[in-house]
Coordinates of C-alpha atoms in Angstrom, one line a residue:
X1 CA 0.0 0.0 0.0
X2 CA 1.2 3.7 -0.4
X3 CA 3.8 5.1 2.1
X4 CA 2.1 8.9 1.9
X5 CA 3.2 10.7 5.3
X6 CA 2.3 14.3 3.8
X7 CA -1.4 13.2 2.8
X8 CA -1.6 11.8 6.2
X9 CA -5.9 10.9 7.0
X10 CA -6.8 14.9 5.9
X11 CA -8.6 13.7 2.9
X12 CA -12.0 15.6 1.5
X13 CA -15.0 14.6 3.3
X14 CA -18.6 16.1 1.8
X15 CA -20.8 13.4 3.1
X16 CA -23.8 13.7 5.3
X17 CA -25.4 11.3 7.7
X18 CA -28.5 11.1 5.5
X19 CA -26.3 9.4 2.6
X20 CA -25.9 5.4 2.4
X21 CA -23.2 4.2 4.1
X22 CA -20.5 2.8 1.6
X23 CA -18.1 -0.1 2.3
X24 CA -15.4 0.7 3.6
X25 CA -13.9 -2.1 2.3
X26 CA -14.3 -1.9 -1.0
X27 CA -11.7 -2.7 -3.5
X28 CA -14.1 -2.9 -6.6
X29 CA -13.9 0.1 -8.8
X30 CA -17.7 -0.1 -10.1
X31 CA -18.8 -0.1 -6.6
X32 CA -16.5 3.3 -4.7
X33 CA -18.3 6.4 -4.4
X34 CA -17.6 8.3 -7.9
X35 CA -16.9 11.4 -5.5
X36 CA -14.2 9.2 -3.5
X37 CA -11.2 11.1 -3.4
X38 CA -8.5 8.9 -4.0
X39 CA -10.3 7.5 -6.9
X40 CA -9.6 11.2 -9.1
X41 CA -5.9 10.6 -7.6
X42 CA -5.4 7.4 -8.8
X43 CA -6.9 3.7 -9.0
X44 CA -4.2 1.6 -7.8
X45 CA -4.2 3.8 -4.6
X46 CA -4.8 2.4 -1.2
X47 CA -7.1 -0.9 -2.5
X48 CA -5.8 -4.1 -3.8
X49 CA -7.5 -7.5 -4.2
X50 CA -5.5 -9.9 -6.0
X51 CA -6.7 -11.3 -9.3
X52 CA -5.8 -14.4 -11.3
X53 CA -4.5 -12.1 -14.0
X54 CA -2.3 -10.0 -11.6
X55 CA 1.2 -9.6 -12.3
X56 CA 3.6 -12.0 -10.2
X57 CA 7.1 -11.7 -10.0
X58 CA 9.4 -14.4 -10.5
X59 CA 11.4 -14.1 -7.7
X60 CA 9.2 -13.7 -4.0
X61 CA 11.8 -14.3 -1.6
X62 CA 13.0 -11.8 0.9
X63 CA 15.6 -9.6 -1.0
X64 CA 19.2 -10.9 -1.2
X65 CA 21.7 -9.7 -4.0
X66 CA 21.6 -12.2 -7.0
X67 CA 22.7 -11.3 -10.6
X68 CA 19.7 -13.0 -11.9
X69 CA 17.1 -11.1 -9.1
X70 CA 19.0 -7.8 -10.3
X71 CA 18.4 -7.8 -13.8
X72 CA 14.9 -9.0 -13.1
X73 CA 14.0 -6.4 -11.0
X74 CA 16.0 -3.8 -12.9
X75 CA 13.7 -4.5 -16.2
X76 CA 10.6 -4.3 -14.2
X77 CA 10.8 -1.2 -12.7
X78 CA 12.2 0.2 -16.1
X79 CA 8.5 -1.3 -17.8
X80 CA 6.1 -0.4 -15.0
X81 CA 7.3 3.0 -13.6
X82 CA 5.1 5.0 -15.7
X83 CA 2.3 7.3 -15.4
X84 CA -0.1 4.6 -16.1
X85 CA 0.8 2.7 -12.6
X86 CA 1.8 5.9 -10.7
X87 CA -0.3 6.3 -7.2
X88 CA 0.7 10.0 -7.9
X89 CA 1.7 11.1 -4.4
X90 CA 3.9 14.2 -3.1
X91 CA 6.7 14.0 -1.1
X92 CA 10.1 12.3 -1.3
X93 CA 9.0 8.8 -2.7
X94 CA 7.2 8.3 -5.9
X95 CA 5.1 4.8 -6.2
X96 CA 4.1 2.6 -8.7
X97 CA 1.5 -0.5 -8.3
X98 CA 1.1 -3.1 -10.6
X99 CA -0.7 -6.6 -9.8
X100 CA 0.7 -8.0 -6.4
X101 CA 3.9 -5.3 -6.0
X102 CA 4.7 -2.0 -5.2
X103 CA 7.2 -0.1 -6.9
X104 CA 8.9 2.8 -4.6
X105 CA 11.4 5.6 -6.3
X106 CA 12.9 8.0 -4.3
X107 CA 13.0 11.5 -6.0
X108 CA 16.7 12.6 -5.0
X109 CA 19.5 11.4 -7.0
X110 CA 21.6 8.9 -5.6
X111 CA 25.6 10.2 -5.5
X112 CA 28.2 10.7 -2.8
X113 CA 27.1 10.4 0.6
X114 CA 23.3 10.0 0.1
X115 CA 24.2 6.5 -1.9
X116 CA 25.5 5.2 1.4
X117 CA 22.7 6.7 3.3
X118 CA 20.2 4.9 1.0
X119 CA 21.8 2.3 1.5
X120 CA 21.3 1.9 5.2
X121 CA 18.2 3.0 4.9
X122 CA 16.8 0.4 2.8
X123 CA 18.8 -2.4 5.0
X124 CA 16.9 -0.9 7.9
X125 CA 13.3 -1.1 6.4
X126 CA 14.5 -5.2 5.4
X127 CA 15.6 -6.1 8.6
X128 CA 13.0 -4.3 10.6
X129 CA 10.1 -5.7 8.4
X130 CA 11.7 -9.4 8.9
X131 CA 12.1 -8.9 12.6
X132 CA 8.7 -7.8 12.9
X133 CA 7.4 -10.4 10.5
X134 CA 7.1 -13.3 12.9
X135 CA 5.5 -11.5 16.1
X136 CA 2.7 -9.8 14.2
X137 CA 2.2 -13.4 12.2
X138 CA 0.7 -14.5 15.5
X139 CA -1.7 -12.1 15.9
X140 CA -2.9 -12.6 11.9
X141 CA -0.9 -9.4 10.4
X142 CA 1.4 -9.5 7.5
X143 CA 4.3 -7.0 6.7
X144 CA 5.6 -6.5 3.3
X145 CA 8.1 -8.6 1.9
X146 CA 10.9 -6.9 0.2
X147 CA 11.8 -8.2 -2.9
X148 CA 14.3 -5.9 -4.5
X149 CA 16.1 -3.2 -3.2
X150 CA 19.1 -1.0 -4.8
X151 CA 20.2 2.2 -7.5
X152 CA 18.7 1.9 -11.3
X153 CA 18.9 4.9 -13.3
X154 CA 20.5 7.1 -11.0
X155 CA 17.8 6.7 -8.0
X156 CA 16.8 4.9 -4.9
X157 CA 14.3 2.0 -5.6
X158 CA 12.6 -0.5 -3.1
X159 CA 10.3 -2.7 -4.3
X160 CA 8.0 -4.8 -2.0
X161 CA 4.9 -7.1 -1.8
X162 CA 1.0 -5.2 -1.9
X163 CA -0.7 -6.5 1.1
X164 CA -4.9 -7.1 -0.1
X165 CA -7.1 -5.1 1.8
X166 CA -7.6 -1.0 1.7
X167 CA -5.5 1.3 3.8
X168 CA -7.2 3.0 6.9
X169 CA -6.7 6.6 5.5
X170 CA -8.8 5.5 2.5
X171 CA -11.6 3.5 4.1
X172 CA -11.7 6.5 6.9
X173 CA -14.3 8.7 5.2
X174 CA -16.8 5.4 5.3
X175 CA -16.2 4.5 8.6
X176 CA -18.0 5.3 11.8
X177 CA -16.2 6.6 15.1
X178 CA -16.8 3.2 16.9
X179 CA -15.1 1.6 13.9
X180 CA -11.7 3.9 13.9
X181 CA -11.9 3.3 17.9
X182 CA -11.8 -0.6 16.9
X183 CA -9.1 -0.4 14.4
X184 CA -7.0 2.2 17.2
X185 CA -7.6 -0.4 19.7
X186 CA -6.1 -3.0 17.4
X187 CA -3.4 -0.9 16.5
X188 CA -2.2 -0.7 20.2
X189 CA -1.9 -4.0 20.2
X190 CA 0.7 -4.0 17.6
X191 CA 2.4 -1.2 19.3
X192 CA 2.1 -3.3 22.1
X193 CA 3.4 -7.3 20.9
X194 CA 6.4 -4.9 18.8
X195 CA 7.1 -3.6 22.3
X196 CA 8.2 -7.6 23.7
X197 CA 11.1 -7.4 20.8
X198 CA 13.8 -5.6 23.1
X199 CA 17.2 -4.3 21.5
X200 CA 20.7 -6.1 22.5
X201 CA 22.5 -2.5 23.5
X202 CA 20.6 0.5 26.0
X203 CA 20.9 3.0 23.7
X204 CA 18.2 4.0 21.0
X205 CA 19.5 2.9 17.7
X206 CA 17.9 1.9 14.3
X207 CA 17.5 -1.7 13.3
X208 CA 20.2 -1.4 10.9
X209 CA 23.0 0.3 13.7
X210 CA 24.7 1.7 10.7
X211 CA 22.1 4.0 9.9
X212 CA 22.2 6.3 13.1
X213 CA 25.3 7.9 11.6
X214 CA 23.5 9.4 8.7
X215 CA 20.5 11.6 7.8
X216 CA 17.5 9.0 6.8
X217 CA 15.5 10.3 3.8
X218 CA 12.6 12.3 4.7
X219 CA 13.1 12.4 8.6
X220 CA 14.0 16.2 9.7
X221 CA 16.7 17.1 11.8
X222 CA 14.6 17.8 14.9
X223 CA 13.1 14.4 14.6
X224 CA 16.3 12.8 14.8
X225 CA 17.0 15.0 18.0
X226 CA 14.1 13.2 19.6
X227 CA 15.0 9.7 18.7
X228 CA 18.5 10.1 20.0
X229 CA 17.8 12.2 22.8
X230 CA 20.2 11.6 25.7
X231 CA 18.7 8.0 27.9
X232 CA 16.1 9.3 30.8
X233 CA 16.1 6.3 33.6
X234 CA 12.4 5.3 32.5
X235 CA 13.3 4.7 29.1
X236 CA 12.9 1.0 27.3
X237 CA 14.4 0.4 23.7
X238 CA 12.1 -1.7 22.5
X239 CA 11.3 -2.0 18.8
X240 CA 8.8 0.7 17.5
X241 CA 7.5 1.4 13.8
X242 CA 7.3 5.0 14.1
X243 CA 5.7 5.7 11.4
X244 CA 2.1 4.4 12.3
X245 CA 0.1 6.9 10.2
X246 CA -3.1 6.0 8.3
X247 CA -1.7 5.0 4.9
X248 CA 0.2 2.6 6.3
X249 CA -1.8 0.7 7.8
X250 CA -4.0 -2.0 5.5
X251 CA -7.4 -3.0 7.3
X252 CA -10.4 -5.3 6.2
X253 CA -13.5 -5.8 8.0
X254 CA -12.9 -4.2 10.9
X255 CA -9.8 -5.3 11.2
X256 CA -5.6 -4.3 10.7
X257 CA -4.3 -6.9 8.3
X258 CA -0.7 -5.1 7.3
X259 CA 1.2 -2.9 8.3
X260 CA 3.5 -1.0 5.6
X261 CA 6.5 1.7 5.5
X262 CA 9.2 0.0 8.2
X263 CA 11.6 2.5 6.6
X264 CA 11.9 4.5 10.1
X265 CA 11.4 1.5 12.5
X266 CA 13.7 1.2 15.3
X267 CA 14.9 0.6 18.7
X268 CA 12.9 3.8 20.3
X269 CA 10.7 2.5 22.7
X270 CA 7.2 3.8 22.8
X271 CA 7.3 7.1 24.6
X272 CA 9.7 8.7 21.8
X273 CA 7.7 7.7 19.5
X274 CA 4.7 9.1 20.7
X275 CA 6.5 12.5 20.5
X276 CA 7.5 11.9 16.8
X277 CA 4.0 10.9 16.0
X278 CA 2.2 14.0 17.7
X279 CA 4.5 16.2 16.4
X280 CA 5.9 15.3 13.2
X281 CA 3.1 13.3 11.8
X282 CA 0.0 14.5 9.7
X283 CA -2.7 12.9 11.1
X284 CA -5.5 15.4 12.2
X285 CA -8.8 13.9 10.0
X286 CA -12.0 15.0 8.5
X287 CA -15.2 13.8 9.9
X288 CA -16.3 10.5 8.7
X289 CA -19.5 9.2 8.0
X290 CA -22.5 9.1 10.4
X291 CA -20.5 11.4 12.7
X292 CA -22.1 15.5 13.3
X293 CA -20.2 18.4 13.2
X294 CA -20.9 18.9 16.4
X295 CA -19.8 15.6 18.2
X296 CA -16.4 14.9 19.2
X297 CA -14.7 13.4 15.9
X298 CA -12.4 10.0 16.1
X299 CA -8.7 11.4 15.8
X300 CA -5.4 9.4 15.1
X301 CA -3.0 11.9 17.3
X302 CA -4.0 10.3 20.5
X303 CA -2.9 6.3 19.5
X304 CA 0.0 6.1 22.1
X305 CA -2.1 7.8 24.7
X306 CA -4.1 5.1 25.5
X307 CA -2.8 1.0 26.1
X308 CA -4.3 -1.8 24.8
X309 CA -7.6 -2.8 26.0
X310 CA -8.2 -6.2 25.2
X311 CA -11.9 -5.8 26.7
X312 CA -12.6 -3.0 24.1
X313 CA -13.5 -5.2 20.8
X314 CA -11.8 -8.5 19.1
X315 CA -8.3 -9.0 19.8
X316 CA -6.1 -9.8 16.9
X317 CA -5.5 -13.6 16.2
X318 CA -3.8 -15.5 14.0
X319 CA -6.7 -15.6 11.6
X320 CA -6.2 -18.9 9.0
X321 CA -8.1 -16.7 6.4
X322 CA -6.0 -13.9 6.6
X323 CA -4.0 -14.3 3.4
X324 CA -0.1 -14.1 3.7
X325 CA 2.5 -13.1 1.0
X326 CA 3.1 -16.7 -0.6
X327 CA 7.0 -18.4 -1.1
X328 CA 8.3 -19.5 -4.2
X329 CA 11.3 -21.5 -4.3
X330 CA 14.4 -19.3 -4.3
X331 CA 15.7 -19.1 -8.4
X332 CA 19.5 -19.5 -9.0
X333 CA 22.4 -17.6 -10.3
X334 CA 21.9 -20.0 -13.2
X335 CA 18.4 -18.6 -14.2
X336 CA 20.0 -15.6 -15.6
X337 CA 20.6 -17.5 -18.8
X338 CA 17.0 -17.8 -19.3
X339 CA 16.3 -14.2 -18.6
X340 CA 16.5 -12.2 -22.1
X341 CA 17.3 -8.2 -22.7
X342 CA 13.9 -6.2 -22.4
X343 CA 14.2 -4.0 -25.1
X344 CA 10.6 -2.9 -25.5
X345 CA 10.9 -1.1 -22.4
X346 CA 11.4 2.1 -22.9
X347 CA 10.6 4.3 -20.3
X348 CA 12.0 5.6 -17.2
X349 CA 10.7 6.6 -13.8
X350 CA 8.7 10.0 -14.5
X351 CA 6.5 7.8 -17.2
X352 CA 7.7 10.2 -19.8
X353 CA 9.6 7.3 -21.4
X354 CA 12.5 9.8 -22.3
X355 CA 14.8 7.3 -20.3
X356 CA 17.2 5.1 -22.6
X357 CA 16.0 1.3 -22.9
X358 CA 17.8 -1.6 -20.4
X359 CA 21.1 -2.6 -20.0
X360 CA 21.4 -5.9 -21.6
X361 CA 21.4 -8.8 -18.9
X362 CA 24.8 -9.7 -20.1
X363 CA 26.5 -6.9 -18.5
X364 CA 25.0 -8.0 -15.2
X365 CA 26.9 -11.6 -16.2
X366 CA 30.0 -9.6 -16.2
X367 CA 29.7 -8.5 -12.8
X368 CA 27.9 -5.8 -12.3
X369 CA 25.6 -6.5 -8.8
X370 CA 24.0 -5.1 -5.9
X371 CA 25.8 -4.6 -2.6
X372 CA 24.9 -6.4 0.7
X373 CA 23.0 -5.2 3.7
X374 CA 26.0 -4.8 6.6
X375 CA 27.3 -8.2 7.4
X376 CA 28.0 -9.7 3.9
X377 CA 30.8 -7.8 3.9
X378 CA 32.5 -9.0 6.7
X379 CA 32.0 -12.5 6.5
X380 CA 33.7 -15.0 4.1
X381 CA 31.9 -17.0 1.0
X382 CA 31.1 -20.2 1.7
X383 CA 33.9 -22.4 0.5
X384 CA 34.2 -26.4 0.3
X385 CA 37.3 -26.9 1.5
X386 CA 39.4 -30.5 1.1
X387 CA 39.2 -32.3 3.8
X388 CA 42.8 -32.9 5.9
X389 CA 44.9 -36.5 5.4
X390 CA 45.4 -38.0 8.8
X391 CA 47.9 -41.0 8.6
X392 CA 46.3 -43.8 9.2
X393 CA 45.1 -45.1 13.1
X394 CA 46.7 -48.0 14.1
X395 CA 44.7 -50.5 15.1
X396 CA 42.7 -50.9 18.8
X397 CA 43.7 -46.8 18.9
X398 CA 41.1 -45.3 17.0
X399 CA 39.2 -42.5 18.8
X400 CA 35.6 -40.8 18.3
X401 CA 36.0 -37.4 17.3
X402 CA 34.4 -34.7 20.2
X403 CA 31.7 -33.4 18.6
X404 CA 31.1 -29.7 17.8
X405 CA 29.2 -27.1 19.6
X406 CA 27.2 -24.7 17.3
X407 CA 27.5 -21.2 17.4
X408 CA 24.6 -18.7 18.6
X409 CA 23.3 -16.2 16.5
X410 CA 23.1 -12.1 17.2
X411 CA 19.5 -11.4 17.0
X412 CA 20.4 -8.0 15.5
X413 CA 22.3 -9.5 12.7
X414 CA 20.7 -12.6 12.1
X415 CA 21.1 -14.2 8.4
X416 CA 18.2 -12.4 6.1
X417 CA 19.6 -14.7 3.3
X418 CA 17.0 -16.9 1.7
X419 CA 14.4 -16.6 4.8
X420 CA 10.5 -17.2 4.0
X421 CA 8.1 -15.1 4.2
X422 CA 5.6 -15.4 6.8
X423 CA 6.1 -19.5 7.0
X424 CA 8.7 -20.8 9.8
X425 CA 11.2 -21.9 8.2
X426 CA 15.3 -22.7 9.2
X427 CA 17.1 -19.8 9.0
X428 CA 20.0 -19.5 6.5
X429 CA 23.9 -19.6 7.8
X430 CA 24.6 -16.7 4.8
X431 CA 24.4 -13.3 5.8
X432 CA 24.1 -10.1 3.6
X433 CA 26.7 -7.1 3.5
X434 CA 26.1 -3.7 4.0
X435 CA 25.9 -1.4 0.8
X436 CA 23.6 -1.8 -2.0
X437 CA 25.2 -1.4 -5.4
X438 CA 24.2 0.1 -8.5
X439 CA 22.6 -1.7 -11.4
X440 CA 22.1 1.9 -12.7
X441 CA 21.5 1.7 -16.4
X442 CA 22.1 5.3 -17.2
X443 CA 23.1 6.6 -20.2
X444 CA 23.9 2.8 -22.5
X445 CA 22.8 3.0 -25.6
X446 CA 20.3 1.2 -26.7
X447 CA 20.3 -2.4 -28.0
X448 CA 20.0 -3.0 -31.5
X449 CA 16.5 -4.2 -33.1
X450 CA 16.6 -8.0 -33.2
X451 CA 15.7 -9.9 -36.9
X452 CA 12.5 -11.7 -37.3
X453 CA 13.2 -14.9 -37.9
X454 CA 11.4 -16.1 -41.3
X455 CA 8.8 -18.9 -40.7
X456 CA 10.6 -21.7 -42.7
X457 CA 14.3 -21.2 -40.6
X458 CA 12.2 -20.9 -37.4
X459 CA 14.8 -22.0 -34.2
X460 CA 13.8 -24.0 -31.1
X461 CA 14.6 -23.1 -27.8
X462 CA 15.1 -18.9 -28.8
X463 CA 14.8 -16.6 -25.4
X464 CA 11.5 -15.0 -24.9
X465 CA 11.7 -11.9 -22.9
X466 CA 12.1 -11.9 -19.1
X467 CA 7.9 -10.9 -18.5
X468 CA 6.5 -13.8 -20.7
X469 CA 4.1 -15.8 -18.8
X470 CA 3.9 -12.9 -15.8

């Protein structure tokens, strides 16, 4: 779902309590309001339901860098970063949806410092959404995977998995104040379970430790004075999202299903992030339906003043019809052979299509690929190494070898490498490295027009291009 801080809940609201309630729901255009206002913005915006005829990636595993997931990734964000898919939103990020993903683009160019920054900053939303992944799995809410993160054309790109449902600053103007009381309550309890998932160090600190030496996108200086504010006796680093505003937060029947935008998540604790989110957030709404000018209006400032009452409504629960972002099994480096130049695609990420077309994948062969998160580049590649001659035991000497104790494992920088989404699973020995590289495809020239081959010397087994059969 869209990551829109700056729109925040203050949407239009002309509705009167004599008019039939909609569905808040809703995800079918034939059936919004035609005076819905993020309908005139855009129609990807803030619903999804998934479809048979959807577009699904190839690759749906957590993000690790891969020639083959780079040059896949690279080509689709070059074909579907156009005005047709654009959720047309202000701010920092522009976002693109197609079928089952989200494309995000930050606006500034990536060079110098502010490539390292993005960096982290992208390393911090991946291991923040992972860490959170299995808590809120409990309790029935999904996070979005990240597929694909790194530099193409010269800017920041994240790419991620749409969670179905509609997010709560769309379905607001349809719902009732007992129904945004619900959906606060529920949210508390997020706050709340995020809260059990303590840091390893007593100081406040981003999930990705790296990143609290740099300005993160978007975040104001003043912000960052709060979050790192010298330690008071009462305060408890736990894990907070801090960025709990409506558009990122994906409901469905009166109930949170995702939670979106881990960008700015972190090792806070709850009562710095209350003052981030009261002062820095917009999140002041219109009325909603059913409610009169003059009553007291539901309001999205006060969700940290008051705790989790499992008394007021239904308590998330691991819910089996709660659909989950789906596993396939992990590709390797191998498909990149099967993966052909895109050279229909021929715009860039303003939609104007004045970009050049794609690199072919055959420079990617050559070596160019993504940088790790921080601990790939620390740690070794896996080698096989020969195993040591021993001159032969006599016999009646032989001895059992002691046998090895395993290593434990840093919860802060625990492998990301291969792990499933929202499905238990063994977590991988590999771990990724810090910086994310460019697969920037700026200024090649574009490849040259293929031949048609004639009917009577057709060839077997010719590449299609990488998007067949999406």
């Amino acid at each position: 779902m869209a990551e829109m801080e700056e729109a925040g809940a203050n949407h239009a609201n002309d509705s009167t309590a004599t008019k039939p309630k909609a569905n808040p729901y809703e995800t079918s255009l034939e059936h919004i309001p035609s005076d819905d206002p993020f309908i005139s913005q855009s129609v990807h915006y803030g619903r999804y339901t998934p479809r048979a005829d959807d577009f699904t990636p190839r690759f749906m595993h957590w993000y690790r860098p891969d020639p083959a997931v780079n040059a896949f990734w690279e080509q689709v964000a070059q074909k579907y970063c156009t005005s047709e898919y654009s959720l047309n939103i202000s701010g920092p990020r522009e976002a693109f949806a197609v079928g089952s993903i989200i494309i995000r683009v930050d606006r500034e160019l990536v060079d110098g410092l502010a490539a390292e920054g993005y960096s982290y900053a992208n390393e911090n939303e991946l291991l923040a959404a992972q860490k959170a992944e299995d808590s809120l799995r409990d309790i029935g809410v999904a996070v979005p995977v990240i597929y694909f993160y790194g530099t193409i054309e010269g800017r920041n790109v994240t790419i991620e998995s749409r969670i179905a449902g509609v997010s709560l600053e769309v379905a607001w103007k349809y719902l009732d104040r007992e129904q945004i009381e619900g959906l606060k309550n529920q949210s508390r309890q997020i706050i709340q379970r995020l809260g059990k998932i303590g840091s390893t160090t007593d100081e406040p600190s981003y999930v990705c430790r790296d990143l609290n030496a740099h300005n993160v996108p978007s975040v104001e200086s003043r912000e960052r004075d709060i979050l790192f504010t010298t330690k008071d006796k009462e305060d408890d680093f736990c894990l907070a999202h801090n960025n709990l505003v409506p558009s990122n937060i994906i409901v469905r029947d009166d109930r949170v299903v995702g939670i979106a935008g881990w960008r700015q998540c972190g090792y806070f604790g709850t009562a710095r992030a209350k003052k981030v989110h009261q002062l820095f957030r917009d999140l002041d709404p219109a009325p909603q339906n059913g409610v009169a000018s003059s009553e007291k209006i539901a309001t999205w400032t006060d969700l940290y003043d008051g705790a989790y009452d499992p008394s007021n409504g239904t308590p998330l629960v691991a819910n089996q019809d709660t659909p989950l972002p789906s596993v396939k099994t992990e590709p390797t480096s191998n498909d990149l052979d099967k993966i052909s130049p895109s050279n229909d695609v021929e715009t860039g990420f303003d939609g104007t299509g004045d970009y050049a077309t794609s690199k072919t994948v055959t420079n990617l062969k050559n070596g160019i690929t993504s940088r790790a998160p921080s601990s790939d580049r620390s740690s070794p590649a896996n080698s096989v190494k020969p195993a040591n001659k021993k001159p032969a035991a006599k016999k009646g000497t032989a001895k059992k070898p002691a046998p090895k104790k395993r290593k434990g494992n840093d919860p802060d920088t625990e492998s990301i490498d291969g792990r499933r989404s929202n499905t238990p699973a063994p977590r991988a020995s590999k771990t990724p490295g810090k910086k994310q590289g460019s697969v920037s495809i700026a200024g090649s020239p574009p490849p040259e027009e293929k031949k048609k081959p004639t009917k009577k010397k057709k060839k077997k087994g010719t590449q299609g291009s990488c998007y067949s059969g999406q």
